[in-house]
CSV table of C-alpha atoms in Angstrom, one decimal:
chain,number,residue,atom,x,y,z
N,183,GLY,CA,-13.5,10.2,-15.9
N,184,GLN,CA,-11.3,7.7,-15.4
N,185,ASN,CA,-9.9,6.6,-11.8
N,186,ILE,CA,-7.8,4.0,-10.5
N,187,ASP,CA,-7.9,4.0,-6.4
N,188,GLN,CA,-5.9,1.9,-4.2
N,189,PRO,CA,-4.1,2.3,-0.4
N,190,THR,CA,-1.0,4.8,-0.1
N,191,GLU,CA,0.4,2.5,2.0
N,192,MET,CA,0.6,-0.9,4.1
N,193,THR,CA,2.5,-2.2,6.7
N,194,ALA,CA,2.9,-6.3,7.4
N,195,THR,CA,5.2,-8.2,9.0
N,196,GLU,CA,7.6,-10.7,7.6
N,197,GLY,CA,6.1,-14.5,7.0
N,198,ALA,CA,2.6,-12.9,6.9
N,199,ILE,CA,0.0,-12.3,4.3
N,200,VAL,CA,-1.3,-9.1,3.0
N,201,GLN,CA,-4.0,-8.3,0.2
N,202,ILE,CA,-4.0,-5.1,-1.6
N,203,ASN,CA,-6.9,-3.6,-3.0
N,204,CYS,CA,-7.5,-1.7,-6.2
N,205,THR,CA,-10.9,-0.3,-7.2
N,206,TYR,CA,-11.3,1.1,-11.0
N,207,GLN,CA,-13.7,3.1,-13.2
N,208,THR,CA,-12.6,3.3,-16.6
N,209,SER,CA,-13.9,4.2,-19.9
N,210,GLY,CA,-14.1,0.2,-21.4
N,211,PHE,CA,-12.1,-2.5,-19.7
N,212,ASN,CA,-9.1,-4.9,-21.7
N,213,GLY,CA,-7.7,-6.3,-18.6
N,214,LEU,CA,-5.9,-5.2,-15.2
N,215,PHE,CA,-2.2,-5.4,-14.3
N,216,TRP,CA,-0.3,-5.2,-11.2
N,217,TYR,CA,3.6,-4.0,-11.6
N,218,GLN,CA,5.7,-4.2,-8.7
N,219,GLN,CA,8.2,-0.8,-8.5
N,220,HIS,CA,11.3,-0.9,-5.8
N,221,ALA,CA,12.1,2.9,-5.1
N,222,GLY,CA,14.9,3.9,-7.6
N,223,GLU,CA,13.4,1.4,-9.8
N,224,ALA,CA,11.5,0.8,-12.8
N,225,PRO,CA,8.2,-1.1,-12.5
N,226,THR,CA,8.0,-4.7,-13.6
N,227,PHE,CA,5.0,-6.7,-14.4
N,228,LEU,CA,3.6,-9.3,-11.5
N,229,SER,CA,0.1,-10.1,-13.2
N,230,TYR,CA,-2.5,-9.8,-15.7
N,231,ASN,CA,-6.5,-10.5,-15.1
N,232,VAL,CA,-8.9,-10.2,-17.7
N,233,LEU,CA,-11.8,-12.9,-16.6
N,234,ASP,CA,-12.8,-13.0,-13.2
N,235,GLY,CA,-11.4,-15.0,-10.6
N,236,LEU,CA,-8.0,-15.5,-8.9
N,237,GLU,CA,-4.9,-15.5,-10.6
N,238,GLU,CA,-2.1,-17.8,-8.7
N,239,LYS,CA,1.1,-17.8,-9.2
N,240,GLY,CA,3.4,-18.6,-7.1
N,241,ARG,CA,3.8,-16.4,-3.4
N,242,PHE,CA,1.5,-13.9,-5.6
N,243,SER,CA,-2.5,-13.9,-6.5
N,244,SER,CA,-4.5,-11.5,-8.2
N,245,PHE,CA,-8.3,-11.7,-8.2
N,246,LEU,CA,-10.5,-10.0,-10.7
N,247,SER,CA,-14.4,-8.8,-10.2
N,248,ARG,CA,-15.7,-7.2,-12.9
N,249,SER,CA,-18.9,-6.3,-12.1
N,250,LYS,CA,-17.4,-4.9,-9.0
N,251,GLY,CA,-14.9,-2.8,-10.4
N,252,TYR,CA,-12.2,-4.5,-8.3
N,253,SER,CA,-9.3,-6.5,-7.9
N,254,TYR,CA,-6.9,-7.8,-5.2
N,255,LEU,CA,-3.0,-8.3,-5.1
N,256,LEU,CA,-2.4,-10.8,-2.3
N,257,LEU,CA,1.1,-11.6,-0.8
N,258,LYS,CA,2.0,-14.6,1.2
N,259,GLU,CA,4.6,-15.6,3.2
N,260,LEU,CA,6.3,-12.0,3.4
N,261,GLN,CA,10.1,-11.5,2.8
N,262,MET,CA,12.1,-8.6,3.5
N,263,LYS,CA,12.5,-7.8,-0.4
N,264,ASP,CA,8.6,-7.6,-1.1
N,265,SER,CA,8.7,-4.2,0.3
N,266,ALA,CA,8.0,-1.8,-2.7
N,267,SER,CA,5.2,0.2,-4.2
N,268,TYR,CA,2.5,-2.0,-6.0
N,269,LEU,CA,0.6,-0.4,-9.0
N,270,CYS,CA,-2.6,-1.3,-10.1
N,271,ALA,CA,-3.4,-1.0,-14.0
N,272,VAL,CA,-6.1,-1.3,-16.2
N,273,MET,CA,-6.2,-1.1,-20.2
N,274,ASP,CA,-9.3,0.8,-21.5
N,275,SER,CA,-11.2,0.3,-24.5
N,276,ASN,CA,-8.3,2.2,-26.0
N,277,TYR,CA,-5.8,-0.5,-25.2
N,278,GLN,CA,-3.8,2.5,-23.0
N,279,LEU,CA,-2.7,1.6,-19.5
N,280,ILE,CA,-4.4,3.7,-16.8
N,281,TRP,CA,-2.5,3.4,-13.7
N,282,GLY,CA,-3.4,3.7,-10.0
N,283,ALA,CA,-0.5,5.7,-7.9
N,284,GLY,CA,0.6,2.7,-6.3
N,285,THR,CA,0.6,1.2,-2.5
N,286,LYS,CA,3.7,1.4,-0.5
N,287,LEU,CA,4.1,-1.5,1.6
N,288,ILE,CA,6.4,-1.9,4.3
N,289,ILE,CA,7.6,-5.0,5.8
N,290,LYS,CA,8.4,-5.1,8.9
N,291,PRO,CA,10.6,-8.0,11.0
F,257,ASP,CA,21.5,-8.0,-21.8
F,258,THR,CA,19.6,-4.5,-20.7
F,259,ALA,CA,16.0,-5.0,-22.5
F,260,VAL,CA,15.3,-1.5,-22.4
F,261,SER,CA,18.0,1.4,-21.7
F,262,GLN,CA,17.6,4.9,-21.3
F,263,THR,CA,20.3,7.7,-21.4
F,264,PRO,CA,21.2,9.5,-18.9
F,265,LYS,CA,19.9,8.3,-15.5
F,266,TYR,CA,20.3,11.5,-14.1
F,267,LEU,CA,19.8,15.0,-15.8
F,268,VAL,CA,20.3,18.0,-13.8
F,269,THR,CA,19.5,21.1,-16.3
F,270,GLN,CA,18.7,24.8,-15.8
F,271,MET,CA,15.2,26.7,-16.6
F,272,GLY,CA,14.4,27.4,-20.1
F,273,ASN,CA,17.0,24.5,-21.8
F,274,ASP,CA,16.4,22.0,-24.2
F,275,LYS,CA,16.9,18.2,-23.5
F,276,SER,CA,16.6,15.1,-24.7
F,277,ILE,CA,16.1,11.6,-23.2
F,278,LYS,CA,17.3,8.4,-25.3
F,279,CYS,CA,15.4,5.0,-25.0
F,280,GLU,CA,16.3,2.0,-26.9
F,281,GLN,CA,15.1,-1.7,-26.5
F,282,ASN,CA,16.6,-4.7,-28.1
F,283,LEU,CA,13.7,-7.0,-27.7
F,284,GLY,CA,12.2,-6.5,-31.1
F,285,HIS,CA,8.7,-5.1,-29.8
F,286,ASP,CA,7.0,-3.0,-32.4
F,287,THR,CA,5.6,-0.4,-29.6
F,288,MET,CA,7.4,1.9,-27.4
F,289,TYR,CA,6.2,4.3,-25.0
F,290,TRP,CA,7.5,7.7,-22.6
F,291,TYR,CA,5.5,7.7,-19.1
F,292,LYS,CA,6.2,10.9,-16.5
F,293,GLN,CA,6.2,9.5,-12.9
F,294,ASP,CA,5.7,12.5,-10.8
F,295,SER,CA,6.8,13.3,-6.8
F,296,LYS,CA,3.0,11.5,-6.4
F,297,LYS,CA,4.2,8.5,-8.3
F,298,PHE,CA,1.5,8.7,-10.8
F,299,LEU,CA,2.8,6.7,-14.0
F,300,LYS,CA,1.1,9.4,-16.6
F,301,ILE,CA,1.5,7.9,-20.2
F,302,MET,CA,2.9,10.7,-22.9
F,303,PHE,CA,3.0,8.6,-25.6
F,304,SER,CA,2.7,5.8,-27.6
F,305,TYR,CA,4.4,4.9,-31.1
F,306,ASN,CA,4.1,1.9,-33.0
F,307,ASN,CA,5.3,2.0,-36.7
F,308,LYS,CA,5.2,5.4,-37.2
F,309,GLU,CA,1.8,5.8,-35.5
F,310,LEU,CA,2.3,8.1,-32.7
F,311,ILE,CA,-0.7,8.6,-29.9
F,312,ILE,CA,-0.1,11.6,-27.7
F,313,ASN,CA,-1.9,12.3,-24.3
F,314,GLU,CA,-3.1,15.0,-25.1
F,315,THR,CA,-2.1,17.0,-21.6
F,316,VAL,CA,0.8,16.7,-23.0
F,317,PRO,CA,2.5,20.3,-23.7
F,318,ASN,CA,3.6,20.8,-27.3
F,319,ARG,CA,7.1,21.1,-25.9
F,320,PHE,CA,7.7,17.7,-25.3
F,321,SER,CA,8.2,15.8,-29.0
F,322,PRO,CA,9.0,12.0,-29.5
F,323,LYS,CA,11.7,11.0,-32.2
F,324,SER,CA,12.0,7.4,-33.3
F,325,PRO,CA,14.8,7.0,-35.9
F,326,ASP,CA,13.7,3.1,-36.0
F,327,LYS,CA,11.7,0.6,-34.5
F,328,ALA,CA,14.1,0.4,-31.6
F,329,HIS,CA,14.5,3.9,-30.3
F,330,LEU,CA,12.1,6.6,-28.8
F,331,ASN,CA,13.7,9.7,-27.9
F,332,LEU,CA,12.0,12.5,-25.9
F,333,HIS,CA,13.2,15.7,-26.7
F,334,ILE,CA,12.4,18.6,-24.4
F,335,ASN,CA,12.0,22.3,-25.5
F,336,SER,CA,12.3,25.3,-23.0
F,337,LEU,CA,12.4,23.0,-20.2
F,338,GLU,CA,10.0,24.6,-16.8
F,339,LEU,CA,10.2,23.9,-13.1
F,340,GLY,CA,7.2,21.7,-13.3
F,341,ASP,CA,9.1,19.0,-16.2
F,342,SER,CA,10.6,18.0,-13.2
F,343,ALA,CA,10.5,14.1,-12.4
F,344,VAL,CA,11.3,10.7,-13.1
F,345,TYR,CA,10.9,9.3,-16.9
F,346,PHE,CA,10.0,6.1,-17.9
F,347,CYS,CA,10.3,4.5,-21.4
F,348,ALA,CA,8.6,1.5,-22.1
F,349,SER,CA,8.2,-1.4,-24.7
F,350,SER,CA,5.7,-4.0,-25.6
F,351,PRO,CA,5.0,-6.1,-28.4
F,352,LYS,CA,2.1,-5.4,-30.0
F,353,LEU,CA,0.1,-2.2,-29.7
F,354,ARG,CA,-3.5,-2.6,-28.5
F,355,GLU,CA,-3.3,-6.2,-27.6
F,356,LEU,CA,-4.8,-7.9,-24.5
F,357,THR,CA,-2.2,-9.1,-22.2
F,358,ASP,CA,0.5,-6.7,-23.4
F,359,THR,CA,3.1,-6.6,-20.7
F,360,GLN,CA,5.2,-3.5,-21.0
F,361,TYR,CA,8.7,-3.6,-20.2
F,362,PHE,CA,9.9,-0.2,-18.1
F,363,GLY,CA,13.5,1.3,-18.8
F,364,PRO,CA,15.6,2.3,-15.7
F,365,GLY,CA,13.8,5.6,-16.0
F,366,THR,CA,15.7,9.0,-16.4
F,367,ARG,CA,15.6,11.5,-13.2
F,368,LEU,CA,14.8,15.3,-14.7
F,369,THR,CA,15.9,17.7,-12.2
F,370,VAL,CA,15.2,21.3,-13.5
F,371,LEU,CA,16.6,24.3,-11.4
């Protein structure tokens, strides 16, 4: 079966750095996405990785290791508005997005 | 300007009723999707629709049917609503079907409560 695992919840302090991990087992791989979802709102796109390595975009970076079936989202200089759920999703061989349950990130002052 | 819009935002109804949720995108995208997000926050794909090609998640009951009057609209019709249908339903769109880097743009969601 296809499986995406990420921690259910994480807590971090404003101004700090947090790393949210995602491991996956899917039938085929056509890229990994990270989305942000604030409570009661729709998911919004953050990043896409298809090659191994780190993609940096401002305060957010995403890393991928295809051989390990592993990715992480790194958030720097945390702000209160970063409190949200972060969803990892993998595009499988049928170009379908398989979604993780999301990691709820709580930022404390 | 709203890119992907859904109506209604909230829908409360009785078991056994039939209801529809509407979705429209003004992005000129070729592909539209319906997702169900349950209380555990899993996003489950229900349908993807591209140029009259419908891909159905086989786990979706046939009480659910997508209807696309044109490329910019994909409505979701649900027959004989059940308690387990209570969830948030998201419409999404993307430029092309089966392309890498294909970002999906989500509508605001419709919270369906079946009593």
